[in-house]
XYZ file of C-alpha atoms in Angstrom:
361
model
C -10.351 -21.713 -7.637
C -12.547 -19.232 -5.380
C -8.996 -18.012 -3.951
C -7.607 -17.400 -7.398
C -10.639 -15.518 -8.450
C -10.555 -13.495 -5.295
C -6.989 -12.663 -5.477
C -7.639 -11.248 -9.110
C -9.713 -8.635 -7.778
C -7.191 -5.734 -7.678
C -8.431 -4.378 -4.135
C -8.708 -7.573 -2.422
C -5.820 -8.642 -0.041
C -5.344 -11.723 2.400
C -7.734 -14.302 1.127
C -8.077 -17.111 3.684
C -9.981 -20.145 2.569
C -9.540 -22.093 6.195
C -11.321 -19.196 7.795
C -13.915 -19.879 10.679
C -17.160 -18.298 12.138
C -15.450 -17.977 15.357
C -12.527 -15.459 14.320
C -9.768 -17.924 13.886
C -10.377 -20.227 17.104
C -11.026 -23.158 14.825
C -7.466 -22.931 13.239
C -4.610 -25.176 13.551
C -1.289 -25.891 11.895
C -0.517 -29.278 10.679
C 2.612 -31.006 9.300
C 2.446 -32.241 5.658
C 4.681 -34.840 4.214
C 4.720 -35.545 0.391
C 6.829 -38.414 -0.205
C 9.126 -38.249 -3.620
C 8.659 -41.587 -5.327
C 11.872 -41.093 -7.302
C 13.964 -40.709 -4.135
C 12.602 -43.633 -2.504
C 13.153 -45.629 -5.678
C 16.650 -44.543 -5.928
C 17.207 -45.563 -2.330
C 15.371 -48.875 -2.641
C 12.541 -47.716 0.177
C 8.990 -48.488 -0.171
C 6.159 -46.486 0.617
C 5.359 -48.534 3.578
C 8.698 -48.322 5.037
C 8.971 -44.821 4.572
C 5.389 -44.233 6.404
C 6.616 -46.295 9.333
C 9.948 -44.522 9.523
C 8.308 -41.209 9.383
C 5.518 -42.287 11.987
C 8.633 -43.121 14.747
C 9.883 -39.481 14.023
C 6.696 -37.481 15.244
C 3.777 -37.744 17.476
C 1.324 -40.158 15.570
C -0.797 -42.932 16.090
C -0.004 -44.949 12.867
C 2.072 -47.592 12.773
C 0.913 -49.118 15.860
C 1.225 -53.161 16.459
C -0.761 -55.008 18.754
C 1.070 -56.792 21.558
C -0.076 -59.286 24.173
C 1.149 -58.208 27.712
C -0.190 -60.602 30.382
C -3.699 -61.371 29.368
C -4.426 -58.522 27.626
C -3.837 -57.300 23.999
C -2.871 -53.711 23.671
C -1.606 -51.612 20.622
C 1.803 -50.256 21.049
C 3.695 -47.563 19.209
C 7.451 -47.326 19.020
C 8.741 -43.754 18.337
C 12.076 -42.068 18.675
C 12.790 -40.348 21.782
C 11.548 -36.636 21.911
C 9.208 -37.139 18.944
C 6.296 -35.531 20.828
C 7.873 -31.962 20.736
C 10.016 -32.045 17.773
C 10.468 -28.802 15.608
C 9.861 -28.751 11.712
C 13.675 -28.508 11.249
C 14.323 -31.275 13.361
C 11.706 -33.552 11.610
C 13.416 -32.628 8.198
C 16.929 -33.638 9.684
C 15.550 -36.935 10.954
C 17.243 -39.845 9.624
C 15.696 -42.812 7.792
C 17.584 -46.110 7.453
C 17.704 -47.752 3.806
C 17.964 -51.427 2.998
C 21.704 -51.086 2.768
C 21.882 -49.350 6.138
C 22.848 -46.317 5.074
C 21.031 -43.125 6.834
C 19.254 -40.690 4.911
C 18.082 -37.229 5.893
C 13.773 -37.319 5.771
C 13.934 -34.309 3.767
C 15.884 -36.101 0.892
C 12.936 -38.499 0.910
C 10.013 -36.250 1.087
C 8.881 -32.678 1.249
C 8.289 -31.677 4.543
C 6.149 -28.256 5.458
C 3.669 -26.806 7.348
C 0.086 -25.894 6.419
C -2.730 -24.163 8.349
C -6.023 -26.131 8.304
C -9.141 -26.477 10.675
C -8.788 -28.315 13.670
C -12.140 -29.559 13.743
C -14.805 -30.192 10.757
C -17.852 -27.928 10.706
C -21.421 -29.253 9.553
C -24.717 -27.882 9.489
C -27.412 -30.269 8.349
C -25.144 -33.064 7.678
C -23.288 -31.030 5.291
C -19.569 -30.156 5.351
C -19.280 -26.294 5.639
C -16.114 -23.934 4.585
C -15.551 -20.399 5.342
C -13.715 -18.014 2.796
C -12.865 -14.742 4.040
C -10.863 -11.803 2.481
C -10.069 -8.137 2.932
C -11.261 -5.374 0.722
C -9.079 -2.139 0.639
C -11.565 0.918 -0.669
C -14.928 2.520 0.063
C -17.515 0.232 1.766
C -20.055 1.168 -1.143
C -17.483 -0.371 -3.631
C -16.522 -3.262 -1.563
C -20.105 -4.186 -0.901
C -20.964 -3.889 -4.943
C -17.513 -5.937 -5.580
C -18.795 -8.487 -2.944
C -22.544 -8.802 -4.572
C -21.038 -9.377 -7.971
C -18.790 -11.845 -6.712
C -21.341 -14.056 -5.220
C -23.796 -13.338 -8.332
C -20.863 -14.907 -10.453
C -19.875 -17.901 -8.762
C -20.863 -21.298 -10.295
C -20.537 -24.666 -8.354
C -20.670 -28.120 -9.036
C -23.858 -30.321 -8.303
C -24.094 -31.075 -4.700
C -22.437 -27.687 -3.648
C -23.597 -24.295 -2.634
C -22.352 -21.010 -1.954
C -23.717 -18.522 0.759
C -23.225 -15.404 2.513
C -22.161 -16.106 5.961
C -23.873 -12.627 6.762
C -21.232 -11.544 9.657
C -19.024 -9.702 7.402
C -21.518 -7.305 5.887
C -19.738 -3.741 5.160
C -21.011 -1.055 7.314
C -20.733 2.643 5.958
C -18.128 4.878 7.586
C -17.094 8.784 7.415
C -13.400 7.871 7.377
C -13.529 8.971 3.140
C -15.102 12.081 3.903
C -12.804 12.931 6.719
C -9.564 12.489 4.435
C -11.311 14.950 1.909
C -11.968 17.290 4.601
C -8.551 17.246 5.695
C -7.422 17.707 2.108
C -9.727 20.753 1.716
C -8.521 22.237 4.956
C -5.061 21.740 3.839
C -5.245 23.432 0.644
C -7.378 26.388 2.276
C -4.413 26.862 4.628
C -1.598 26.845 2.280
C -3.486 29.346 0.050
C -4.212 31.745 2.892
C -0.612 31.389 4.568
C 0.819 32.230 1.183
C -1.209 35.116 0.693
C -0.615 36.626 4.042
C 3.324 36.082 3.987
C 3.691 37.364 0.132
C 1.000 39.996 0.902
C 0.055 39.320 -2.732
C -3.269 37.294 -4.091
C -1.676 36.949 -7.050
C 1.596 35.058 -5.815
C -1.117 32.780 -3.751
C -2.693 31.893 -6.915
C 0.338 31.129 -8.708
C 1.053 28.789 -5.805
C -2.162 27.063 -5.861
C -1.962 26.727 -9.820
C 1.216 24.250 -9.201
C -1.290 21.826 -7.001
C -2.906 20.468 -10.268
C 0.341 19.327 -11.632
C 1.336 17.744 -8.473
C -2.156 15.804 -8.330
C -1.549 14.674 -12.196
C 1.847 13.361 -11.238
C 0.201 11.380 -8.519
C -2.483 9.802 -11.020
C 0.145 9.137 -13.532
C 2.293 7.183 -10.868
C -0.266 4.975 -9.972
C -1.281 4.653 -13.729
C 2.277 3.606 -14.627
C 2.683 0.965 -11.886
C -0.966 -0.302 -12.502
C -1.872 0.125 -8.701
C -5.464 0.881 -7.236
C -5.812 4.254 -5.694
C -6.660 3.514 -1.965
C -7.180 5.469 1.004
C -3.414 5.026 2.035
C -2.480 6.744 -0.919
C -4.907 9.445 -0.091
C -2.798 10.251 2.840
C 0.395 10.458 0.353
C -1.677 13.119 -1.531
C -2.315 15.358 1.585
C 1.763 15.030 1.840
C 2.313 16.246 -1.665
C 0.250 19.421 -1.131
C 2.859 20.674 1.131
C 5.983 19.460 -0.975
C 4.450 20.728 -4.251
C 3.533 23.926 -2.595
C 7.402 24.566 -1.164
C 8.586 24.028 -4.670
C 6.443 26.900 -6.421
C 6.746 29.133 -3.313
C 10.625 29.266 -3.788
C 10.125 30.132 -7.729
C 7.209 32.901 -6.667
C 9.065 34.412 -4.092
C 12.291 34.908 -6.123
C 10.069 36.636 -9.021
C 8.393 38.723 -6.322
C 11.661 39.812 -4.859
C 12.780 41.084 -8.145
C 9.678 43.035 -8.690
C 9.821 44.614 -4.991
C 13.412 45.956 -6.015
C 11.867 47.446 -9.343
C 9.156 49.140 -7.150
C 11.762 50.455 -4.836
C 13.522 52.210 -7.612
C 10.199 53.316 -9.103
C 10.843 51.424 -12.221
C 8.091 49.595 -14.140
C 7.216 46.470 -12.158
C 6.140 43.975 -15.066
C 8.068 40.992 -15.113
C 9.890 39.903 -18.534
C 11.292 36.596 -19.604
C 14.729 37.601 -18.607
C 13.932 38.301 -14.962
C 11.536 35.300 -14.326
C 14.113 32.998 -16.157
C 16.903 34.309 -13.674
C 14.598 33.979 -11.040
C 13.851 30.204 -11.886
C 17.673 29.474 -12.189
C 18.443 31.187 -8.781
C 16.077 28.822 -7.162
C 16.603 26.018 -9.258
C 19.099 24.402 -6.856
C 17.035 24.682 -3.828
C 14.063 23.161 -5.583
C 16.228 20.178 -6.895
C 17.751 19.536 -3.282
C 14.249 19.853 -1.687
C 12.956 17.306 -4.203
C 15.960 14.854 -3.843
C 16.054 14.718 -0.080
C 11.947 14.240 -0.236
C 12.595 11.272 -2.383
C 15.421 9.953 -0.203
C 13.145 9.978 2.611
C 10.847 7.698 1.069
C 13.386 4.982 0.234
C 12.856 3.177 3.647
C 8.908 3.141 3.026
C 9.247 2.013 -0.715
C 12.040 -0.703 -0.445
C 11.008 -4.247 -0.095
C 7.044 -3.416 -0.024
C 4.379 -3.343 -2.449
C 2.117 -0.611 -3.873
C -0.712 -2.149 -1.974
C 0.754 -2.005 1.014
C 0.056 0.976 3.689
C 3.662 2.616 3.134
C 4.132 1.551 -0.385
C 0.755 3.430 -1.619
C 1.948 6.756 0.602
C 5.526 6.391 -0.862
C 4.158 5.943 -4.546
C 1.652 8.779 -4.402
C 4.347 11.021 -2.504
C 7.085 10.341 -5.300
C 4.712 10.707 -8.215
C 3.321 14.124 -6.739
C 6.699 15.644 -5.664
C 8.501 14.569 -9.351
C 5.414 16.150 -10.914
C 5.640 19.217 -8.766
C 8.994 19.937 -9.322
C 8.830 19.814 -13.205
C 5.724 22.217 -12.705
C 7.802 24.713 -10.466
C 10.579 24.841 -12.922
C 8.902 24.654 -16.216
C 5.330 26.031 -15.878
C 5.262 28.120 -13.254
C 7.947 30.578 -14.652
C 5.975 30.639 -17.874
C 2.777 32.089 -15.733
C 4.985 34.590 -14.272
C 5.753 36.512 -17.275
C 4.650 39.613 -18.053
C 2.442 40.005 -14.706
C 2.252 43.723 -13.185
C 0.785 45.108 -10.117
C -1.733 47.578 -10.941
C -2.101 50.617 -8.759
C -4.973 52.692 -8.034
C -4.114 56.713 -8.992
C -3.407 58.833 -5.935
C -5.968 61.337 -5.018
C -5.416 65.070 -5.418
C -5.040 66.765 -2.094
C -8.137 68.786 -1.303
C -5.969 72.106 -0.330
C -4.548 72.632 -3.474
C -4.879 76.211 -4.978
C -7.475 76.965 -7.369
C -5.024 77.891 -10.239
C -3.593 74.278 -9.735
C -6.999 72.640 -10.586
C -7.252 74.619 -13.790
C -9.989 76.754 -12.633
C -10.017 80.459 -14.277
């Protein structure tokens, strides 16, 4: 019940109900055999006969008989040759004789599997102790609050108790702050680079306005897939900054190029709807090509993985932001470009003009 409740928490992963206080040194693997009573009855084999046959096929102390050798009575166990180092597959393929003499595979009569358990029983004050461990993927403060709330909600039957082991406390780290710092630096560098290349603060602001659209796509992707936003997903957001800005740069650059042509001919530099539409159509093929190649590069990260994994979260965040950034660059950014005009200050009058040119009588 504790394992199922822990696995129901969105950010909890890798619940281990066989953990130990010595970092896994007490763990061991055991072979479990679950007889199929219907199959035993069909072949006419009793449970005792099946137990003796299974004991002969593996390293076990069960089924020992006592024989008198000389003047001493000793327990003797009869086993098949190689039973001490037999693999799990070989055990499944072992043959069991039926009362009619027909051999039947052991896997036909029972389910043979491997289970992880503890090699030794841990006790404190003559009480059996079991450790449960899990991994929480998220901020440490949220992890501590979730852990405390879970411990408070636990109710156990009489004779049982649940306590915090104490060696898994969540210590504060600065990794989350580092991600936000990288995110802020990335945005600042993008805006400065665009402003320098375009020689236009207005162009840089148009490119910057595409980022909220891309971030909205990231949030929509995690909402649609009902996935938790983790620090792994924050890495994908950092990638989205460059991809979304790249698409907007293509459209804004086409519009600025058309405005520069008008300036060179001494015409009005206001961008009308037709000019912006032609600029967007001119770069639409390149924008779509960049989007498709970006999404194709995410396929190796997304195939066969969950959204809660490292690569799955990065792929989901990047895909959602890239698709939204493409729609924003093709539909919203052109609408913001319409009617923009560069305002120029009037040129000063030369100081050497004659007085009659200045209108002085």
